[in-house]
mmCIF file of C-alpha atoms and ligand atoms in Angstrom:
data_model
loop_
_atom_site.group_PDB
_atom_site.id
_atom_site.type_symbol
_atom_site.label_atom_id
_atom_site.label_comp_id
_atom_site.label_asym_id
_atom_site.label_seq_id
_atom_site.Cartn_x
_atom_site.Cartn_y
_atom_site.Cartn_z
ATOM 1 C CA MET H 1 0.033 -0.054 0.389
ATOM 2 C CA ASN H 2 1.512 3.585 -1.129
ATOM 3 C CA PRO H 3 0.846 6.041 2.123
ATOM 4 C CA GLN H 4 -2.171 7.576 0.152
ATOM 5 C CA ASP H 5 -4.101 4.437 -0.592
ATOM 6 C CA GLN H 6 -3.310 3.760 3.284
ATOM 7 C CA SER H 7 -4.693 7.552 4.852
ATOM 8 C CA TRP H 8 -7.750 6.774 2.351
ATOM 9 C CA SER H 9 -8.436 3.340 3.518
ATOM 10 C CA GLU H 10 -8.293 5.226 7.810
ATOM 11 C CA ALA H 11 -10.267 7.907 7.020
ATOM 12 C CA ALA H 12 -13.234 5.707 6.535
ATOM 13 C CA ALA H 13 -13.525 5.417 9.945
ATOM 14 C CA TRP H 14 -14.388 8.587 9.835
ATOM 15 C CA TYR H 15 -15.461 9.917 6.487
ATOM 16 C CA GLU H 16 -18.969 11.211 7.268
ATOM 17 C CA ARG H 17 -17.742 13.378 9.890
ATOM 18 C CA GLU H 18 -14.684 15.033 8.033
ATOM 19 C CA PHE H 19 -16.352 16.052 3.992
ATOM 20 C CA ILE H 20 -18.021 18.035 2.011
ATOM 21 C CA ASP H 21 -20.637 15.553 1.594
ATOM 22 C CA PRO H 22 -22.326 16.553 -2.059
ATOM 23 C CA HIS H 23 -24.434 13.697 -1.499
ATOM 24 C CA LEU H 24 -26.782 15.670 1.307
ATOM 25 C CA PRO H 25 -30.712 15.807 0.684
ATOM 26 C CA GLY H 26 -29.450 19.924 0.430
ATOM 27 C CA VAL H 27 -27.281 19.678 -2.189
ATOM 28 C CA ARG H 28 -28.381 21.000 -5.796
ATOM 29 C CA SER H 29 -26.715 18.800 -8.254
ATOM 30 C CA PRO H 30 -27.125 17.804 -11.720
ATOM 31 C CA LEU H 31 -25.118 14.444 -11.353
ATOM 32 C CA ARG H 32 -29.089 12.222 -10.530
ATOM 33 C CA ARG H 33 -30.758 13.351 -13.501
ATOM 34 C CA ALA H 34 -27.668 12.444 -15.539
ATOM 35 C CA LEU H 35 -27.628 8.945 -14.932
ATOM 36 C CA LEU H 36 -31.156 8.626 -14.788
ATOM 37 C CA ALA H 37 -30.916 9.999 -17.956
ATOM 38 C CA LEU H 38 -27.971 7.104 -19.455
ATOM 39 C CA ALA H 39 -29.370 4.355 -18.191
ATOM 40 C CA LYS H 40 -32.695 5.356 -20.090
ATOM 41 C CA ARG H 41 -30.296 6.191 -23.323
ATOM 42 C CA GLY H 42 -29.966 1.687 -22.534
ATOM 43 C CA ALA H 43 -26.332 2.236 -20.646
ATOM 44 C CA LYS H 44 -26.369 -0.912 -18.531
ATOM 45 C CA VAL H 45 -22.570 -1.243 -16.659
ATOM 46 C CA VAL H 46 -21.733 1.273 -14.646
ATOM 47 C CA GLY H 47 -18.425 1.742 -12.451
ATOM 48 C CA ASP H 48 -18.592 3.829 -9.111
ATOM 49 C CA LEU H 49 -15.228 5.093 -9.751
ATOM 50 C CA GLY H 50 -13.681 5.401 -6.154
ATOM 51 C CA CYS H 51 -16.571 4.537 -4.230
ATOM 52 C CA GLY H 52 -15.522 5.636 -0.237
ATOM 53 C CA ILE H 53 -18.112 4.313 2.084
ATOM 54 C CA GLY H 54 -20.620 3.502 -1.054
ATOM 55 C CA PRO H 55 -22.882 6.698 -1.163
ATOM 56 C CA LEU H 56 -24.298 5.862 -4.614
ATOM 57 C CA LEU H 57 -23.972 2.488 -5.408
ATOM 58 C CA PRO H 58 -28.112 1.757 -3.782
ATOM 59 C CA LEU H 59 -29.041 4.109 -6.963
ATOM 60 C CA LEU H 60 -26.151 2.481 -9.107
ATOM 61 C CA ALA H 61 -27.800 -0.395 -8.075
ATOM 62 C CA LYS H 62 -31.014 0.093 -9.236
ATOM 63 C CA LYS H 63 -30.728 1.578 -12.635
ATOM 64 C CA PHE H 64 -28.264 -0.179 -13.671
ATOM 65 C CA GLU H 65 -27.717 -4.151 -14.177
ATOM 66 C CA GLN H 66 -24.037 -4.433 -13.535
ATOM 67 C CA VAL H 67 -22.089 -1.896 -10.772
ATOM 68 C CA VAL H 68 -18.021 -2.126 -10.440
ATOM 69 C CA ALA H 69 -17.307 -0.222 -7.442
ATOM 70 C CA VAL H 70 -13.801 0.644 -7.307
ATOM 71 C CA ASP H 71 -11.514 1.497 -4.604
ATOM 72 C CA PHE H 72 -8.075 1.916 -3.886
ATOM 73 C CA ALA H 73 -8.575 1.844 -0.278
ATOM 74 C CA GLU H 74 -9.705 -1.672 1.595
ATOM 75 C CA GLY H 75 -10.808 0.952 4.747
ATOM 76 C CA MET H 76 -13.662 2.159 2.075
ATOM 77 C CA LEU H 77 -14.455 -0.622 0.309
ATOM 78 C CA ASN H 78 -15.160 -2.312 3.269
ATOM 79 C CA ARG H 79 -17.698 -0.067 3.995
ATOM 80 C CA ALA H 80 -19.198 0.117 0.970
ATOM 81 C CA ARG H 81 -19.333 -3.542 0.429
ATOM 82 C CA GLU H 82 -21.960 -3.405 3.773
ATOM 83 C CA LYS H 83 -24.047 -0.725 2.443
ATOM 84 C CA ALA H 84 -24.601 -2.697 -0.609
ATOM 85 C CA SER H 85 -25.015 -5.854 0.945
ATOM 86 C CA ASP H 86 -28.487 -6.634 -0.246
ATOM 87 C CA ARG H 87 -27.433 -6.200 -3.751
ATOM 88 C CA ARG H 88 -27.004 -8.847 -5.738
ATOM 89 C CA ASN H 89 -25.372 -6.647 -9.058
ATOM 90 C CA VAL H 90 -22.789 -4.748 -7.369
ATOM 91 C CA ARG H 91 -18.883 -6.329 -7.397
ATOM 92 C CA PHE H 92 -16.528 -5.009 -5.524
ATOM 93 C CA VAL H 93 -12.674 -4.507 -7.212
ATOM 94 C CA GLN H 94 -10.198 -2.532 -5.573
ATOM 95 C CA ALA H 95 -7.791 -1.296 -8.162
ATOM 96 C CA SER H 96 -6.348 2.291 -8.352
ATOM 97 C CA MET H 97 -8.393 4.748 -11.160
ATOM 98 C CA THR H 98 -4.917 5.172 -12.854
ATOM 99 C CA ASP H 99 -5.194 1.384 -13.866
ATOM 100 C CA LEU H 100 -8.115 -0.568 -14.442
ATOM 101 C CA LYS H 101 -6.773 -3.158 -17.165
ATOM 102 C CA GLU H 102 -9.272 -5.153 -15.578
ATOM 103 C CA LEU H 103 -12.337 -3.009 -16.598
ATOM 104 C CA GLU H 104 -11.017 -2.361 -20.066
ATOM 105 C CA GLY H 105 -13.750 -1.971 -22.614
ATOM 106 C CA GLN H 106 -16.238 -2.779 -20.189
ATOM 107 C CA LEU H 107 -18.463 0.476 -18.830
ATOM 108 C CA ASP H 108 -21.158 1.827 -20.036
ATOM 109 C CA VAL H 109 -20.733 4.716 -17.593
ATOM 110 C CA ALA H 110 -17.619 5.485 -14.860
ATOM 111 C CA VAL H 111 -19.061 7.937 -12.377
ATOM 112 C CA SER H 112 -16.301 10.082 -10.427
ATOM 113 C CA ILE H 113 -17.697 11.695 -7.040
ATOM 114 C CA ASN H 114 -14.864 13.287 -5.327
ATOM 115 C CA SER H 115 -12.722 11.029 -6.762
ATOM 116 C CA LEU H 116 -10.001 12.220 -9.281
ATOM 117 C CA VAL H 117 -8.424 14.282 -6.677
ATOM 118 C CA MET H 118 -4.783 12.751 -7.204
ATOM 119 C CA PRO H 119 -2.178 15.055 -5.682
ATOM 120 C CA ASP H 120 0.131 14.267 -8.741
ATOM 121 C CA VAL H 121 -1.091 15.570 -11.921
ATOM 122 C CA ARG H 122 0.146 13.213 -13.452
ATOM 123 C CA GLU H 123 -1.491 10.907 -12.291
ATOM 124 C CA GLN H 124 -4.455 12.836 -12.528
ATOM 125 C CA GLU H 125 -4.051 12.149 -16.622
ATOM 126 C CA LYS H 126 -3.041 8.510 -15.945
ATOM 127 C CA ALA H 127 -5.854 8.074 -14.592
ATOM 128 C CA LEU H 128 -8.627 9.765 -16.879
ATOM 129 C CA ARG H 129 -6.900 7.766 -19.652
ATOM 130 C CA SER H 130 -6.797 4.610 -17.908
ATOM 131 C CA ILE H 131 -11.010 5.444 -17.429
ATOM 132 C CA ARG H 132 -10.834 6.235 -21.311
ATOM 133 C CA ALA H 133 -9.727 2.506 -21.857
ATOM 134 C CA ALA H 134 -12.486 0.935 -19.076
ATOM 135 C CA LEU H 135 -15.203 2.398 -21.655
ATOM 136 C CA LYS H 136 -16.626 1.233 -24.140
ATOM 137 C CA PRO H 137 -16.139 3.418 -27.593
ATOM 138 C CA ASP H 138 -19.594 5.179 -27.488
ATOM 139 C CA GLY H 139 -18.606 5.679 -22.736
ATOM 140 C CA TRP H 140 -19.957 8.724 -21.151
ATOM 141 C CA VAL H 141 -17.401 9.607 -17.985
ATOM 142 C CA LEU H 142 -19.307 11.941 -15.134
ATOM 143 C CA GLY H 143 -18.919 13.003 -11.603
ATOM 144 C CA ILE H 144 -18.366 16.170 -9.470
ATOM 145 C CA LEU H 145 -14.049 17.863 -9.033
ATOM 146 C CA PRO H 146 -14.323 19.547 -5.547
ATOM 147 C CA ALA H 147 -13.801 23.198 -6.429
ATOM 148 C CA MET H 148 -11.314 25.686 -5.405
ATOM 149 C CA ASP H 149 -12.766 28.474 -6.990
ATOM 150 C CA GLY H 150 -15.517 27.525 -4.557
ATOM 151 C CA VAL H 151 -13.510 27.093 -1.852
ATOM 152 C CA HIS H 152 -12.115 31.171 -3.074
ATOM 153 C CA TYR H 153 -16.052 31.954 -2.952
ATOM 154 C CA VAL H 154 -15.687 31.339 0.543
ATOM 155 C CA THR H 155 -13.057 33.457 1.636
ATOM 156 C CA SER H 156 -14.637 36.444 -0.079
ATOM 157 C CA LEU H 157 -17.830 36.135 2.000
ATOM 158 C CA LEU H 158 -15.793 35.437 5.368
ATOM 159 C CA LEU H 159 -13.566 38.038 4.473
ATOM 160 C CA ASP H 160 -16.569 40.842 3.620
ATOM 161 C CA ARG H 161 -18.532 39.394 6.919
ATOM 162 C CA ALA H 162 -15.331 40.497 9.120
ATOM 163 C CA LEU H 163 -14.789 44.229 7.426
ATOM 164 C CA GLU H 164 -18.496 44.261 7.470
ATOM 165 C CA SER H 165 -17.989 44.106 11.837
ATOM 166 C CA GLY H 166 -15.356 46.507 11.917
ATOM 167 C CA LYS H 167 -12.257 44.401 12.180
ATOM 168 C CA PRO H 168 -9.734 46.118 10.796
ATOM 169 C CA ILE H 169 -8.339 44.529 7.089
ATOM 170 C CA ASP H 170 -5.414 42.254 8.482
ATOM 171 C CA LEU H 171 -7.670 40.785 11.187
ATOM 172 C CA ALA H 172 -10.844 40.140 8.366
ATOM 173 C CA ARG H 173 -7.832 38.706 6.408
ATOM 174 C CA LYS H 174 -6.731 36.693 9.522
ATOM 175 C CA ASN H 175 -10.322 35.526 11.081
ATOM 176 C CA ALA H 176 -11.517 34.337 7.475
ATOM 177 C CA ALA H 177 -8.443 32.481 6.681
ATOM 178 C CA HIS H 178 -9.047 30.923 9.905
ATOM 179 C CA LEU H 179 -12.620 29.983 9.277
ATOM 180 C CA ASN H 180 -11.764 29.096 6.090
ATOM 181 C CA ASP H 181 -9.235 26.274 7.194
ATOM 182 C CA HIS H 182 -6.036 28.233 4.915
ATOM 183 C CA ALA H 183 -3.512 26.502 6.518
ATOM 184 C CA ASP H 184 -4.197 22.873 4.654
ATOM 185 C CA TYR H 185 -4.814 24.575 1.410
ATOM 186 C CA ASP H 186 -1.833 24.853 -1.328
ATOM 187 C CA PHE H 187 -4.089 27.363 -3.554
ATOM 188 C CA ALA H 188 -0.955 28.277 -6.196
ATOM 189 C CA PHE H 189 -1.236 24.420 -6.619
ATOM 190 C CA GLY H 190 -4.790 23.489 -6.204
ATOM 191 C CA GLN H 191 -3.551 20.892 -2.809
ATOM 192 C CA PHE H 192 -5.268 20.354 -0.273
ATOM 193 C CA ARG H 193 -3.813 18.635 2.407
ATOM 194 C CA PHE H 194 -6.004 17.408 6.073
ATOM 195 C CA GLN H 195 -5.180 14.920 8.147
ATOM 196 C CA GLY H 196 -2.160 12.884 5.867
ATOM 197 C CA LEU H 197 -4.583 12.605 3.034
ATOM 198 C CA GLU H 198 -3.038 15.171 0.234
ATOM 199 C CA GLN H 199 -5.882 15.975 -2.511
ATOM 200 C CA HIS H 200 -5.918 18.087 -5.860
ATOM 201 C CA PHE H 201 -9.417 20.574 -5.845
ATOM 202 C CA TRP H 202 -10.028 21.962 -9.239
ATOM 203 C CA GLN H 203 -9.857 25.030 -10.679
ATOM 204 C CA PRO H 204 -12.659 25.071 -13.117
ATOM 205 C CA TYR H 205 -10.397 26.152 -16.201
ATOM 206 C CA GLU H 206 -8.935 23.042 -15.694
ATOM 207 C CA ILE H 207 -11.626 20.892 -16.435
ATOM 208 C CA ARG H 208 -11.483 20.990 -20.259
ATOM 209 C CA TYR H 209 -8.022 21.190 -19.787
ATOM 210 C CA ARG H 210 -7.341 17.907 -18.298
ATOM 211 C CA PHE H 211 -9.688 16.223 -19.958
ATOM 212 C CA ARG H 212 -8.902 17.014 -22.858
ATOM 213 C CA ARG H 213 -5.831 16.462 -22.647
ATOM 214 C CA SER H 214 -6.767 12.713 -21.792
ATOM 215 C CA GLY H 215 -8.459 12.111 -24.369
ATOM 216 C CA PHE H 216 -12.030 13.139 -23.399
ATOM 217 C CA ARG H 217 -13.973 16.439 -24.288
ATOM 218 C CA VAL H 218 -16.306 17.929 -21.505
ATOM 219 C CA VAL H 219 -20.104 18.632 -22.637
ATOM 220 C CA GLN H 220 -21.429 19.474 -19.397
ATOM 221 C CA GLN H 221 -19.736 21.574 -16.562
ATOM 222 C CA LYS H 222 -22.293 22.987 -14.693
ATOM 223 C CA LYS H 223 -21.885 24.307 -10.288
ATOM 224 C CA VAL H 224 -23.433 21.354 -7.877
ATOM 225 C CA ARG H 225 -24.494 24.208 -4.887
ATOM 226 C CA LEU H 226 -23.519 22.651 -1.549
ATOM 227 C CA SER H 227 -25.291 22.468 2.225
ATOM 228 C CA TRP H 228 -24.141 25.566 3.559
ATOM 229 C CA LYS H 229 -24.264 23.781 7.192
ATOM 230 C CA GLN H 230 -21.479 22.184 5.873
ATOM 231 C CA PHE H 231 -19.517 25.295 6.590
ATOM 232 C CA ALA H 232 -17.830 27.542 9.503
ATOM 233 C CA GLY H 233 -20.398 30.229 9.997
ATOM 234 C CA TRP H 234 -22.624 29.636 7.854
ATOM 235 C CA ARG H 235 -25.771 30.979 9.568
ATOM 236 C CA GLU H 236 -24.771 34.433 8.623
ATOM 237 C CA LEU H 237 -23.522 33.454 5.658
ATOM 238 C CA LYS H 238 -26.737 31.487 4.105
ATOM 239 C CA LYS H 239 -28.541 34.157 2.849
ATOM 240 C CA TYR H 240 -25.821 33.963 0.068
ATOM 241 C CA PRO H 241 -26.231 31.609 -2.916
ATOM 242 C CA ALA H 242 -24.152 28.320 -1.587
ATOM 243 C CA PRO H 243 -20.628 26.871 -2.473
ATOM 244 C CA TRP H 244 -19.793 24.739 -4.670
ATOM 245 C CA ASP H 245 -18.345 22.035 -6.714
ATOM 246 C CA TRP H 246 -17.954 21.054 -10.376
ATOM 247 C CA PHE H 247 -20.118 18.581 -11.610
ATOM 248 C CA PHE H 248 -18.776 17.374 -15.399
ATOM 249 C CA LEU H 249 -20.406 14.822 -18.488
ATOM 250 C CA ALA H 250 -17.382 14.235 -20.841
ATOM 251 C CA ARG H 251 -16.861 11.078 -23.855
ATOM 252 C CA PRO H 252 -14.047 10.334 -25.574
ATOM 253 C CA ASP H 253 -12.758 12.349 -27.713
ATOM 254 C CA VAL H 254 -13.030 10.072 -31.041
ATOM 255 C CA THR H 255 -11.070 12.337 -33.260
ATOM 256 C CA MET H 256 -8.070 12.166 -30.178
ATOM 257 C CA GLU H 257 -6.551 9.432 -30.034
ATOM 258 C CA ALA H 258 -5.498 9.248 -26.441
ATOM 259 C CA SER H 259 -1.512 8.404 -25.740
ATOM 260 C CA GLN H 260 -1.126 5.003 -23.190
HETATM 261 C C1 SAM L 1 -13.525 12.262 -1.580
HETATM 262 S S1 SAM L 1 -13.580 10.229 -1.144
HETATM 263 C C2 SAM L 1 -15.458 10.539 -2.379
HETATM 264 C C3 SAM L 1 -16.087 8.838 -2.163
HETATM 265 C C4 SAM L 1 -17.375 8.397 -3.178
HETATM 266 N N1 SAM L 1 -17.154 8.554 -4.077
HETATM 267 C C5 SAM L 1 -18.630 9.995 -2.490
HETATM 268 O O1 SAM L 1 -18.512 10.307 -3.338
HETATM 269 O O2 SAM L 1 -18.695 9.344 -1.164
HETATM 270 C C6 SAM L 1 -12.290 9.824 -2.401
HETATM 271 C C7 SAM L 1 -11.829 8.116 -2.557
HETATM 272 O O3 SAM L 1 -11.521 8.315 -3.978
HETATM 273 C C8 SAM L 1 -11.101 7.370 -3.907
HETATM 274 N N2 SAM L 1 -9.429 7.384 -4.540
HETATM 275 C C9 SAM L 1 -8.867 8.146 -4.659
HETATM 276 N N3 SAM L 1 -7.527 7.929 -5.362
HETATM 277 C C10 SAM L 1 -7.902 6.809 -5.739
HETATM 278 C C11 SAM L 1 -7.446 6.007 -6.447
HETATM 279 N N4 SAM L 1 -6.081 6.589 -7.340
HETATM 280 N N5 SAM L 1 -7.753 5.225 -6.957
HETATM 281 C C12 SAM L 1 -8.497 4.049 -6.327
HETATM 282 N N6 SAM L 1 -9.588 4.594 -5.551
HETATM 283 C C13 SAM L 1 -9.179 6.065 -5.310
HETATM 284 C C14 SAM L 1 -10.793 7.588 -1.843
HETATM 285 O O4 SAM L 1 -10.006 5.910 -1.314
HETATM 286 C C15 SAM L 1 -12.102 7.504 -1.382
HETATM 287 O O5 SAM L 1 -12.404 5.948 -0.925
#
């Protein structure tokens, strides 16, 4: 196990306590509708890549004929197995998204919810190319990416709130940085480090750029409006639109041969 597998495995025990959750009832997300549309168009085999503790598995198992739940972290897979113990059409695979040889050419749909977070951009592209190879030629990949611009948005709101309460600019900045956990971010390179995990948070321009380099054409990119309740200071900020992550829907670009 490399350290990131290990850290993700350990995170399975406290996952719900610390992670921003795009599956909460208050979240406004295009994901469910997009998945149902693909199932309705005849997609049968879906891969939940980086399935984590398995929040999406019940829906996928209901709407698709076969589900392959993939994660490289054993702790996550153990919890996902419990979550889907009554679903006969879910198969579990312990593998890295950077090496999905076992699934080559098998998936109609690949879903990645906050799992394309590899800190090294070369690993992100390796994972995207390996997803491309796991898809059937007319397959789709969709999912959610953690948004770095969403983090900056919350900082702006917190800064204005502190200024409006009469704090001088240096104290207002300190207050916003503290409440929004700036010590855990490397904003220049889009990294977030927490409890031994290092994750990449995406800027909106990066999505088309990185997917294109890896042989995909992005057909939709939309905001997922998260639940304010998961953010520090939310009671005073909830009059503003909620922070977001990025939803994407992409297809293999057949005009481009992705280098493997
Ligand atoms: C933030 S969690 C999201 C889990 C789940 N998709 C959800 O929506 O709750 C990220 C998941 O991706 C997995 N992951 C991260 N990098 C991975 C990789 N290279 N290969 C396989 N799984 C990976 C982690 O183990 C973790 O379970």
